[in-house]
Coordinates of C-alpha atoms in Angstrom, one line a residue:
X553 CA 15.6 -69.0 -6.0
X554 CA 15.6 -65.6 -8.0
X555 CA 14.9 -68.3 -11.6
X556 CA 12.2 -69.9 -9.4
X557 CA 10.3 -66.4 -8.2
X558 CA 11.8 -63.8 -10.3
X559 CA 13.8 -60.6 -9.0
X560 CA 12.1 -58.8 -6.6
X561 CA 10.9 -55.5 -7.1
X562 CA 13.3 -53.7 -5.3
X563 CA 16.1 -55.3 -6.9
X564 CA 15.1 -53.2 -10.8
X565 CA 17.8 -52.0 -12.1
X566 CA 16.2 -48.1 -12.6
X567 CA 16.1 -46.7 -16.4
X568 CA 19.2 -44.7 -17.3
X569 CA 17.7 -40.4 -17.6
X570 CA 18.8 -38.3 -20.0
X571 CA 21.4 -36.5 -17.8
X572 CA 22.9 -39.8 -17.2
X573 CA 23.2 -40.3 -21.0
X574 CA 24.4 -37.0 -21.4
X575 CA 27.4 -37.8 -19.4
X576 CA 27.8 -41.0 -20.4
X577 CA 28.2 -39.1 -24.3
X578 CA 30.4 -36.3 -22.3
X579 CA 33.1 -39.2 -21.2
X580 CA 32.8 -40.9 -24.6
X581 CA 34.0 -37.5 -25.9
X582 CA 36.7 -36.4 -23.1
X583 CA 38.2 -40.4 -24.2
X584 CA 38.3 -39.3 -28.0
X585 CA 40.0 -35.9 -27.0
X586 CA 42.7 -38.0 -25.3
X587 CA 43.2 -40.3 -28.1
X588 CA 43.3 -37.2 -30.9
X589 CA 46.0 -35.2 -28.5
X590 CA 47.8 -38.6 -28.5
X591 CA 47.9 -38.9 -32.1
X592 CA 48.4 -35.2 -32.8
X593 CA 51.9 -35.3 -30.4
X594 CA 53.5 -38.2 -32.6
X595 CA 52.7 -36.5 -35.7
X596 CA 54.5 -33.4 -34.5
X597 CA 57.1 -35.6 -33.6
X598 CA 57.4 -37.5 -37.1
X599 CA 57.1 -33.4 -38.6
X600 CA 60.7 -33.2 -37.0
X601 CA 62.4 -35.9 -38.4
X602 CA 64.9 -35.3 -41.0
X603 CA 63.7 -35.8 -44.5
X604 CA 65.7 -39.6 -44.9
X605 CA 63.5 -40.8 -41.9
X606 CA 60.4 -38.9 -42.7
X607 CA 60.2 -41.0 -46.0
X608 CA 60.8 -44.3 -44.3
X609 CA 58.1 -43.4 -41.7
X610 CA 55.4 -42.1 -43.9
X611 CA 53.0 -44.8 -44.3
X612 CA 52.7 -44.8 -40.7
X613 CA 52.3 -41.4 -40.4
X614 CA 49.4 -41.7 -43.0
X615 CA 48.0 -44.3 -40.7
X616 CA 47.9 -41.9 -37.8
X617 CA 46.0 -39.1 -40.4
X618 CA 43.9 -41.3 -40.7
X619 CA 43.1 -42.3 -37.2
X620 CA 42.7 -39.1 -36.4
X621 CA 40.1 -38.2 -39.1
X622 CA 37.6 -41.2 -37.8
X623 CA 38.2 -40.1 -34.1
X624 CA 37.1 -36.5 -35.0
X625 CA 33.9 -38.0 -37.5
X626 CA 33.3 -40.2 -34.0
X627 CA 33.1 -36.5 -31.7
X628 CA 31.3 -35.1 -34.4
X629 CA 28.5 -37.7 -34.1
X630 CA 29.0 -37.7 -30.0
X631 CA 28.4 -34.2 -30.0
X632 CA 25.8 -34.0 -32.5
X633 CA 23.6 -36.5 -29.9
X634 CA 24.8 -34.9 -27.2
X635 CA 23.2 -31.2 -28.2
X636 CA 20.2 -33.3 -29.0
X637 CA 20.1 -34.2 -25.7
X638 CA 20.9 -31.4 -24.0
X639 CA 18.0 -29.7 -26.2
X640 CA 15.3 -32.4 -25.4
X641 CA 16.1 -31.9 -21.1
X642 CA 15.5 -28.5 -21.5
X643 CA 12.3 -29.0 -22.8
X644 CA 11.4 -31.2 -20.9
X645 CA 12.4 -29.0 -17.8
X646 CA 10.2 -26.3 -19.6
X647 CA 7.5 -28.9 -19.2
X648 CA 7.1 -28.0 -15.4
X649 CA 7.7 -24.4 -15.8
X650 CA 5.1 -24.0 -18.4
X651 CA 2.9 -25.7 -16.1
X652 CA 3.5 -23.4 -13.1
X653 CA 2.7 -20.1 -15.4
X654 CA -0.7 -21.9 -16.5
X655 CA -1.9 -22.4 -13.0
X656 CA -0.3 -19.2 -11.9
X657 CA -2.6 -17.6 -14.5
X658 CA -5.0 -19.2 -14.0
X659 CA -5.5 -18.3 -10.3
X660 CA -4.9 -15.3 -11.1
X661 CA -7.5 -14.9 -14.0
X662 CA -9.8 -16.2 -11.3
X663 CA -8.8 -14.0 -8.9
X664 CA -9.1 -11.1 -11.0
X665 CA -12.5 -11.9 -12.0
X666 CA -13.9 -12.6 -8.4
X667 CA -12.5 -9.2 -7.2
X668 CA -13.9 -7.4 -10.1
X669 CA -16.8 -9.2 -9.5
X670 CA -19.0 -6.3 -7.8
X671 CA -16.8 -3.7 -9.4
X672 CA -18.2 -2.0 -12.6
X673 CA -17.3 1.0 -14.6
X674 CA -20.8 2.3 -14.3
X675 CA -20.5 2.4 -10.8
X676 CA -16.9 4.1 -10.8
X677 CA -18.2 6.9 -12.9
X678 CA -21.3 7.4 -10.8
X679 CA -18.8 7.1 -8.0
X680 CA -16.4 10.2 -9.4
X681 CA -19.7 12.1 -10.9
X682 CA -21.0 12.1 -7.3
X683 CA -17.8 13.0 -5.6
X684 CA -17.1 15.9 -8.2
X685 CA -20.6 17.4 -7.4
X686 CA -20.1 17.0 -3.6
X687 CA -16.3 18.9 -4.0
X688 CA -17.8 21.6 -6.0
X689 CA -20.7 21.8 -3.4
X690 CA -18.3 21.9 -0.6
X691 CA -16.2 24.9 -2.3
X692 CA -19.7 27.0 -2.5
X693 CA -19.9 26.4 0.6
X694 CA -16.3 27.7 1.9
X695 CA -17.1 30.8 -0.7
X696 CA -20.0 31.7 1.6
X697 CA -18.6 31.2 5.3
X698 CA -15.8 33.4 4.0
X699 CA -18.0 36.2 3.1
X700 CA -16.9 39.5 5.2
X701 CA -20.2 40.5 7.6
X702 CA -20.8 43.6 9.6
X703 CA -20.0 45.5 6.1
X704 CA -22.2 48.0 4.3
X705 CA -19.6 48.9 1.8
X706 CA -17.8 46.5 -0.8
X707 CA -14.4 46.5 -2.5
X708 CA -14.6 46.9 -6.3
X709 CA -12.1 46.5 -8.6
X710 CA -11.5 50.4 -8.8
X711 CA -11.2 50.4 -5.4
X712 CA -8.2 47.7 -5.2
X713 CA -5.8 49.9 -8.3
X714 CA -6.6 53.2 -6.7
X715 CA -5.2 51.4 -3.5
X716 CA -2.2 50.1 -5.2
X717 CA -1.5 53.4 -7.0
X718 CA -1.4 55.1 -3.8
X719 CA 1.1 52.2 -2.3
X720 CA 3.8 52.8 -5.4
X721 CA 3.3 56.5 -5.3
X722 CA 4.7 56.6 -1.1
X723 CA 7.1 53.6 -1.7
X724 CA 8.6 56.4 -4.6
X725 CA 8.3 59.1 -2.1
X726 CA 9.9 56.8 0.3
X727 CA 12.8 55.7 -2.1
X728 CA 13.4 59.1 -3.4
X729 CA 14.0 60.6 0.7
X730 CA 16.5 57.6 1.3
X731 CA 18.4 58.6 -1.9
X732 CA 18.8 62.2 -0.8
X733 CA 19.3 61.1 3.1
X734 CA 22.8 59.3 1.8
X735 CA 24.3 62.5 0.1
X736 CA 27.2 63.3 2.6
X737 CA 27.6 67.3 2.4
X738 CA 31.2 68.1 2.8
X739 CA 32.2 70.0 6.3
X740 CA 33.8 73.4 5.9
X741 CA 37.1 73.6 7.8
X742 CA 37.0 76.5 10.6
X743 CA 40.0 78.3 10.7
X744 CA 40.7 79.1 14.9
X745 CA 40.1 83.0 14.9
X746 CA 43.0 85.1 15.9
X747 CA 41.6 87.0 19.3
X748 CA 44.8 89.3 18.7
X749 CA 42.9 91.2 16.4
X750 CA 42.2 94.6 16.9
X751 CA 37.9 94.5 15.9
X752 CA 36.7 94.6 19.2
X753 CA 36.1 90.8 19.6
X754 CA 35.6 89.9 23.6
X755 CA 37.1 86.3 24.0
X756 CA 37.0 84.1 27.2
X757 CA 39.4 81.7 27.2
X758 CA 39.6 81.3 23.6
X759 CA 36.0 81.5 22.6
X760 CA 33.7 83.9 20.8
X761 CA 31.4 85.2 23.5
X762 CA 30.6 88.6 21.3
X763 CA 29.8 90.0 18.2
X764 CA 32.9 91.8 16.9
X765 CA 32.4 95.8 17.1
X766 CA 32.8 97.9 13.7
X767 CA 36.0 99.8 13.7
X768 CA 34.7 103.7 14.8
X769 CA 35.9 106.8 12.0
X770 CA 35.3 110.0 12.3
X771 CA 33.5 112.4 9.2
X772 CA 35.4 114.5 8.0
X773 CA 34.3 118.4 7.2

């Protein structure tokens, strides 16, 4: 029936992508590896031979060399397509992202260009002009509500040092008092007073309650 009305559509084999050639190379490679490590443990084992077996097993060695060389030109070449590859799906996956930034720009361009639409430099700097007037305006304006009233008399500038003169002259004055307010004046000791003393000195109980009385002498002729 299928040589009669052909394969159906469903039924296609799909096309082999680059990442499924990519591995395809990758296993070709990983088979070669296998085959070199194969070769390269009997030559280590014909590299420990003594010399009378060596000789007789020489041509075969050299058969091995030589299998080895054409399996590393093979990986070579493998490897070689495979970077190719590899190169080729990234730009093609570049493809799409390059496409996203265009149309991201793109919007955005447009975007830009319909906000700025109404939006002109002129206007800005009219904008900030005006507003810079109406600031300095306003600070006039503050100047005058803040002006003292009731006031006949105003401060000058002679006025203010005089004032500030006066301030550092009594914080001096003030300074100079506290300096001399902490000088401690060393007490006197006050020996207790004999009242056995024969000067005329009235005592009650131990205290001074009169002057003591000058000793009288008599004139002599």
């Amino acid at each position: 029936m299928s040589r009669l009305f052909g394969w159906s559509k469903s039924n296609t084999i799909p096309k082999p992508t680059l990442n499924d050639t990519a591995a395809t190379l990758d296993l070709r490679v990983e088979t070669i590896n296998k085959q070199i490590a194969i070769i390269d443990h009997e030559l280590q084992a014909y590299n420990k031979l003594p010399p009378a077996r060596k000789a007789s097993q020489k041509s075969r060695a050299m058969a091995l060399l030589n299998k080895k060389k054409m399996y590393e030109r093979q990986r070579m070449t493998i490897e070689g397509q495979s970077a190719n590859i590899a190169a080729t799906t990234f730009g093609i996956s570049n493809i799409a992202i390059h496409k996203e930034m265009y149309h991201g720009l793109k919007d955005a361009k447009n975007q830009l260009a319909k906000g700025y639409k109404d939006l002109k430099i002129e206007k800005v700097e009219t904008l900030m002009d005006d507003l810079d007037d109406q600031l300095l305006d306003q600070d006039e304006m503050n100047d005058t509500f803040s002006r003292t009233l009731g006031q006949d008399t105003y401060i000058t500038d002679a006025d203010l040092e005089n004032e500030l003169a006066d301030l550092a002259t009594e914080e001096s004055g003030i300074q100079s008092n506290a300096r001399y307010t902490d000088l401690h004046v060393p007490s006197v000791p006050v020996q207790p007073i004999d009242t056995r003393n024969k000067t005329g000195v009235t005592t009650k109980n131990g205290t001074i309650v009169g002057l003591p009385k000058a000793p009288v002498t008599g004139m002599k002729n």
